[in-house]
PDB file of C-alpha atoms and ligand atoms in Angstrom:
ATOM      1  CA  UNK A  11       0.000   0.000   0.000  1.00  0.00           C
ATOM      2  CA  UNK A  12       1.505   3.353  -0.933  1.00  0.00           C
ATOM      3  CA  UNK A  13       2.610   5.696   1.802  1.00  0.00           C
ATOM      4  CA  UNK A  14       0.342   8.499   3.056  1.00  0.00           C
ATOM      5  CA  UNK A  15       2.223  11.774   3.445  1.00  0.00           C
ATOM      6  CA  UNK A  16       0.993  14.436   5.895  1.00  0.00           C
ATOM      7  CA  UNK A  17       1.882  18.003   4.939  1.00  0.00           C
ATOM      8  CA  UNK A  18       0.883  21.648   5.079  1.00  0.00           C
ATOM      9  CA  UNK A  19      -1.754  22.450   2.421  1.00  0.00           C
ATOM     10  CA  UNK A  20      -1.121  24.817  -0.492  1.00  0.00           C
ATOM     11  CA  UNK A  21      -3.736  26.805  -2.376  1.00  0.00           C
ATOM     12  CA  UNK A  22      -3.449  24.288  -5.220  1.00  0.00           C
ATOM     13  CA  UNK A  23      -5.007  21.732  -2.818  1.00  0.00           C
ATOM     14  CA  UNK A  24      -8.143  23.838  -2.247  1.00  0.00           C
ATOM     15  CA  UNK A  25     -10.450  22.238  -4.798  1.00  0.00           C
ATOM     16  CA  UNK A  26      -9.315  18.677  -3.935  1.00  0.00           C
ATOM     17  CA  UNK A  27     -10.064  19.402  -0.278  1.00  0.00           C
ATOM     18  CA  UNK A  28     -13.489  20.713  -1.243  1.00  0.00           C
ATOM     19  CA  UNK A  29     -14.166  17.459  -3.159  1.00  0.00           C
ATOM     20  CA  UNK A  30     -12.917  15.358  -0.225  1.00  0.00           C
ATOM     21  CA  UNK A  31     -15.175  17.163   2.275  1.00  0.00           C
ATOM     22  CA  UNK A  32     -18.145  16.898  -0.082  1.00  0.00           C
ATOM     23  CA  UNK A  33     -17.529  13.186  -0.660  1.00  0.00           C
ATOM     24  CA  UNK A  34     -17.472  12.363   3.045  1.00  0.00           C
ATOM     25  CA  UNK A  35     -21.234  12.893   3.032  1.00  0.00           C
ATOM     26  CA  UNK A  36     -21.210  13.899   6.725  1.00  0.00           C
ATOM     27  CA  UNK A  37     -19.440  17.266   6.879  1.00  0.00           C
ATOM     28  CA  UNK A  38     -20.780  20.718   6.082  1.00  0.00           C
ATOM     29  CA  UNK A  39     -19.535  21.515   2.582  1.00  0.00           C
ATOM     30  CA  UNK A  40     -18.211  25.062   2.771  1.00  0.00           C
ATOM     31  CA  UNK A  41     -17.603  27.134  -0.336  1.00  0.00           C
ATOM     32  CA  UNK A  42     -14.625  26.256  -2.543  1.00  0.00           C
ATOM     33  CA  UNK A  43     -13.427  29.777  -1.713  1.00  0.00           C
ATOM     34  CA  UNK A  44     -13.300  28.903   2.011  1.00  0.00           C
ATOM     35  CA  UNK A  45     -10.908  26.002   1.360  1.00  0.00           C
ATOM     36  CA  UNK A  46      -8.667  28.215  -0.799  1.00  0.00           C
ATOM     37  CA  UNK A  47      -8.723  30.758   2.032  1.00  0.00           C
ATOM     38  CA  UNK A  48      -7.812  28.106   4.621  1.00  0.00           C
ATOM     39  CA  UNK A  49      -4.914  26.873   2.454  1.00  0.00           C
ATOM     40  CA  UNK A  50      -3.609  30.419   1.954  1.00  0.00           C
ATOM     41  CA  UNK A  51      -4.124  32.104   5.331  1.00  0.00           C
ATOM     42  CA  UNK A  52      -4.451  29.202   7.827  1.00  0.00           C
ATOM     43  CA  UNK A  53      -2.040  26.631   6.393  1.00  0.00           C
ATOM     44  CA  UNK A  54       0.090  26.649   9.585  1.00  0.00           C
ATOM     45  CA  UNK A  55      -2.813  25.013  11.420  1.00  0.00           C
ATOM     46  CA  UNK A  56      -4.128  22.829   8.586  1.00  0.00           C
ATOM     47  CA  UNK A  57      -2.864  19.419   7.467  1.00  0.00           C
ATOM     48  CA  UNK A  58      -3.549  17.427   4.312  1.00  0.00           C
ATOM     49  CA  UNK A  59      -2.886  13.710   3.838  1.00  0.00           C
ATOM     50  CA  UNK A  60      -1.744  12.785   0.330  1.00  0.00           C
ATOM     51  CA  UNK A  61      -1.418   9.331  -1.231  1.00  0.00           C
ATOM     52  CA  UNK A  62      -0.293   8.826  -4.840  1.00  0.00           C
ATOM     53  CA  UNK A  63      -1.057  12.483  -5.575  1.00  0.00           C
ATOM     54  CA  UNK A  64      -4.612  12.270  -4.146  1.00  0.00           C
ATOM     55  CA  UNK A  65      -5.804  14.233  -1.113  1.00  0.00           C
ATOM     56  CA  UNK A  66      -7.203  11.541   1.230  1.00  0.00           C
ATOM     57  CA  UNK A  67      -7.380  13.480   4.473  1.00  0.00           C
ATOM     58  CA  UNK A  68      -7.678  17.021   5.769  1.00  0.00           C
ATOM     59  CA  UNK A  69      -7.868  18.865   9.083  1.00  0.00           C
ATOM     60  CA  UNK A  70      -8.499  22.594   9.424  1.00  0.00           C
ATOM     61  CA  UNK A  71      -7.929  24.501  12.661  1.00  0.00           C
ATOM     62  CA  UNK A  72      -7.084  27.867  14.167  1.00  0.00           C
ATOM     63  CA  UNK A  73      -6.366  29.253  17.607  1.00  0.00           C
ATOM     64  CA  UNK A  74      -9.436  30.890  19.138  1.00  0.00           C
ATOM     65  CA  UNK A  75      -9.018  34.686  18.863  1.00  0.00           C
ATOM     66  CA  UNK A  76     -10.470  35.073  22.374  1.00  0.00           C
ATOM     67  CA  UNK A  77      -8.304  32.307  23.844  1.00  0.00           C
ATOM     68  CA  UNK A  78      -5.010  31.687  22.052  1.00  0.00           C
ATOM     69  CA  UNK A  79      -4.296  28.637  24.233  1.00  0.00           C
ATOM     70  CA  UNK A  80      -7.214  26.788  22.675  1.00  0.00           C
ATOM     71  CA  UNK A  81      -6.935  25.300  19.199  1.00  0.00           C
ATOM     72  CA  UNK A  82     -10.301  25.013  17.462  1.00  0.00           C
ATOM     73  CA  UNK A  83     -10.440  22.106  15.008  1.00  0.00           C
ATOM     74  CA  UNK A  84     -12.991  23.066  12.340  1.00  0.00           C
ATOM     75  CA  UNK A  85     -13.152  19.977  10.129  1.00  0.00           C
ATOM     76  CA  UNK A  86     -11.554  16.542  10.007  1.00  0.00           C
ATOM     77  CA  UNK A  87     -12.167  14.780   6.676  1.00  0.00           C
ATOM     78  CA  UNK A  88     -10.960  11.242   5.866  1.00  0.00           C
ATOM     79  CA  UNK A  89     -11.527   9.579   2.477  1.00  0.00           C
ATOM     80  CA  UNK A  90     -13.586   6.362   2.396  1.00  0.00           C
ATOM     81  CA  UNK A  91     -10.462   4.468   1.284  1.00  0.00           C
ATOM     82  CA  UNK A  92      -8.631   5.499   4.458  1.00  0.00           C
ATOM     83  CA  UNK A  93     -11.340   4.854   7.033  1.00  0.00           C
ATOM     84  CA  UNK A  94     -10.417   2.752  10.090  1.00  0.00           C
ATOM     85  CA  UNK A  95      -6.661   3.135   9.605  1.00  0.00           C
ATOM     86  CA  UNK A  96      -6.048   5.823  12.219  1.00  0.00           C
ATOM     87  CA  UNK A  97      -5.626   8.634   9.695  1.00  0.00           C
ATOM     88  CA  UNK A  98      -7.909  11.032  11.579  1.00  0.00           C
ATOM     89  CA  UNK A  99      -5.834  10.688  14.735  1.00  0.00           C
ATOM     90  CA  UNK A 100      -2.599  10.925  12.751  1.00  0.00           C
ATOM     91  CA  UNK A 101      -3.819  14.211  11.235  1.00  0.00           C
ATOM     92  CA  UNK A 102      -4.646  15.612  14.695  1.00  0.00           C
ATOM     93  CA  UNK A 103      -1.282  14.527  16.130  1.00  0.00           C
ATOM     94  CA  UNK A 104       0.580  16.054  13.186  1.00  0.00           C
ATOM     95  CA  UNK A 105      -1.407  19.252  13.726  1.00  0.00           C
ATOM     96  CA  UNK A 106      -0.795  19.544  17.461  1.00  0.00           C
ATOM     97  CA  UNK A 107       2.963  18.981  16.924  1.00  0.00           C
ATOM     98  CA  UNK A 108       3.229  21.974  14.574  1.00  0.00           C
ATOM     99  CA  UNK A 109       5.320  24.962  15.725  1.00  0.00           C
ATOM    100  CA  UNK A 110       2.167  27.061  15.240  1.00  0.00           C
ATOM    101  CA  UNK A 111       0.478  24.943  17.953  1.00  0.00           C
ATOM    102  CA  UNK A 112       3.254  25.341  20.505  1.00  0.00           C
ATOM    103  CA  UNK A 113       1.854  25.832  24.039  1.00  0.00           C
ATOM    104  CA  UNK A 114      -1.679  24.944  22.985  1.00  0.00           C
ATOM    105  CA  UNK A 115      -3.330  23.739  26.182  1.00  0.00           C
ATOM    106  CA  UNK A 116      -6.781  22.773  24.910  1.00  0.00           C
ATOM    107  CA  UNK A 117      -8.201  21.437  21.678  1.00  0.00           C
ATOM    108  CA  UNK A 118     -11.863  22.024  20.838  1.00  0.00           C
ATOM    109  CA  UNK A 119     -14.013  20.663  18.041  1.00  0.00           C
ATOM    110  CA  UNK A 120     -17.723  20.261  17.441  1.00  0.00           C
ATOM    111  CA  UNK A 121     -19.300  16.892  16.721  1.00  0.00           C
ATOM    112  CA  UNK A 122     -22.900  16.091  15.805  1.00  0.00           C
ATOM    113  CA  UNK A 123     -24.571  13.337  17.881  1.00  0.00           C
ATOM    114  CA  UNK A 124     -24.867  10.966  14.913  1.00  0.00           C
ATOM    115  CA  UNK A 125     -21.175  11.235  13.988  1.00  0.00           C
ATOM    116  CA  UNK A 126     -19.977   8.353  16.141  1.00  0.00           C
ATOM    117  CA  UNK A 127     -16.621   8.016  14.354  1.00  0.00           C
ATOM    118  CA  UNK A 128     -15.797  11.651  15.024  1.00  0.00           C
ATOM    119  CA  UNK A 129     -16.798  11.218  18.671  1.00  0.00           C
ATOM    120  CA  UNK A 130     -14.555   8.134  18.931  1.00  0.00           C
ATOM    121  CA  UNK A 131     -11.704  10.071  17.308  1.00  0.00           C
ATOM    122  CA  UNK A 132     -11.757  12.886  19.855  1.00  0.00           C
ATOM    123  CA  UNK A 133     -12.349  10.671  22.876  1.00  0.00           C
ATOM    124  CA  UNK A 134      -9.445   8.456  21.716  1.00  0.00           C
ATOM    125  CA  UNK A 135      -7.241  11.517  21.205  1.00  0.00           C
ATOM    126  CA  UNK A 136      -7.946  12.653  24.782  1.00  0.00           C
ATOM    127  CA  UNK A 137      -7.143   9.154  26.060  1.00  0.00           C
ATOM    128  CA  UNK A 138      -3.834   9.103  24.158  1.00  0.00           C
ATOM    129  CA  UNK A 139      -2.849  12.368  25.851  1.00  0.00           C
ATOM    130  CA  UNK A 140      -4.143  11.117  29.241  1.00  0.00           C
ATOM    131  CA  UNK A 141      -6.308  14.198  29.602  1.00  0.00           C
ATOM    132  CA  UNK A 142      -9.967  15.146  29.901  1.00  0.00           C
ATOM    133  CA  UNK A 143     -12.626  15.371  27.220  1.00  0.00           C
ATOM    134  CA  UNK A 144     -15.602  17.492  28.258  1.00  0.00           C
ATOM    135  CA  UNK A 145     -18.722  17.703  26.115  1.00  0.00           C
ATOM    136  CA  UNK A 146     -21.164  20.610  26.047  1.00  0.00           C
ATOM    137  CA  UNK A 147     -23.644  22.047  23.594  1.00  0.00           C
ATOM    138  CA  UNK A 148     -22.174  24.515  21.120  1.00  0.00           C
ATOM    139  CA  UNK A 149     -24.819  25.115  18.421  1.00  0.00           C
ATOM    140  CA  UNK A 150     -28.343  23.784  19.059  1.00  0.00           C
ATOM    141  CA  UNK A 151     -30.107  22.461  15.947  1.00  0.00           C
ATOM    142  CA  UNK A 152     -32.631  25.332  15.873  1.00  0.00           C
ATOM    143  CA  UNK A 153     -29.847  27.807  15.057  1.00  0.00           C
ATOM    144  CA  UNK A 154     -29.422  26.209  11.640  1.00  0.00           C
ATOM    145  CA  UNK A 155     -31.785  27.217   8.829  1.00  0.00           C
ATOM    146  CA  UNK A 156     -34.039  24.674   7.117  1.00  0.00           C
ATOM    147  CA  UNK A 157     -34.381  22.339  10.115  1.00  0.00           C
ATOM    148  CA  UNK A 158     -32.045  19.732   8.616  1.00  0.00           C
ATOM    149  CA  UNK A 159     -28.855  20.156  10.643  1.00  0.00           C
ATOM    150  CA  UNK A 160     -28.108  18.346  13.868  1.00  0.00           C
ATOM    151  CA  UNK A 161     -26.884  20.160  16.946  1.00  0.00           C
ATOM    152  CA  UNK A 162     -23.131  20.557  17.272  1.00  0.00           C
ATOM    153  CA  UNK A 163     -21.556  19.511  20.576  1.00  0.00           C
ATOM    154  CA  UNK A 164     -18.230  20.950  21.721  1.00  0.00           C
ATOM    155  CA  UNK A 165     -15.595  18.378  22.655  1.00  0.00           C
ATOM    156  CA  UNK A 166     -13.035  20.211  24.791  1.00  0.00           C
ATOM    157  CA  UNK A 167      -9.852  18.201  25.283  1.00  0.00           C
ATOM    158  CA  UNK A 168      -7.159  19.144  27.763  1.00  0.00           C
ATOM    159  CA  UNK A 169      -5.264  20.446  29.528  1.00  0.00           C
ATOM    160  CA  UNK A 170      -2.282  19.000  27.688  1.00  0.00           C
ATOM    161  CA  UNK A 171       0.063  18.346  30.554  1.00  0.00           C
ATOM    162  CA  UNK A 172       3.345  18.336  28.649  1.00  0.00           C
ATOM    163  CA  UNK A 173       4.799  19.898  25.549  1.00  0.00           C
ATOM    164  CA  UNK A 174       2.471  18.724  22.788  1.00  0.00           C
TER     165      UNK A 174
HETATM  166  C1  9YT B 213     -14.391  18.020  13.779  1.00  0.00           C
HETATM  167  C2  9YT B 213     -15.363  18.183  12.657  1.00  0.00           C
HETATM  168  O1  9YT B 213     -15.119  17.702  11.534  1.00  0.00           O
HETATM  169  N1  9YT B 213     -16.478  18.852  12.915  1.00  0.00           N
HETATM  170  C3  9YT B 213     -17.460  19.137  11.870  1.00  0.00           C
HETATM  171  C4  9YT B 213     -18.192  20.396  12.198  1.00  0.00           C
HETATM  172  C5  9YT B 213     -19.234  20.776  11.136  1.00  0.00           C
HETATM  173  N2  9YT B 213     -20.347  19.830  11.100  1.00  0.00           N
HETATM  174  C6  9YT B 213     -18.584  20.883   9.775  1.00  0.00           C
HETATM  175  O2  9YT B 213     -18.749  19.946   8.981  1.00  0.00           O
HETATM  176  O3  9YT B 213     -17.892  21.875   9.538  1.00  0.00           O
END
């Protein structure tokens, strides 16, 4: 099986990332522009996974403006072909080891109740770092238009007790 390489995204990856997110069938598909913007202005806290020239994984994140010690993970996308191989956790670990994430003490992400694999990912990540994972409501379903979006629950992981 060919090696999966984890790297910082470039703007040329934007459309492939958009396709990957769309093809997961579970994530909110943001505009193609938003993925170009993430690759250009937030690449220090984004990671892509590439295999044989194909983007097969992606994580986007940024430090919270109101709390620079917390890293907010926006989306984690893993291609069907890579499911169940630990790629999601590998993406998060590559992210948290970045220089741009130095001294991050908490990681936050939102997960919808039906996304059991995402819940398992974050709970497993907290376990691996021997730290807490606290869940609270972030965006109740009624805040979304059209009545067809689940609530989003915040998974707050930390504190990271040693240099991450
Ligand atoms: C961690 C993660 O992928 N959360 C998804 C949040 C939201 N539903 C989205 O897809 O952007």
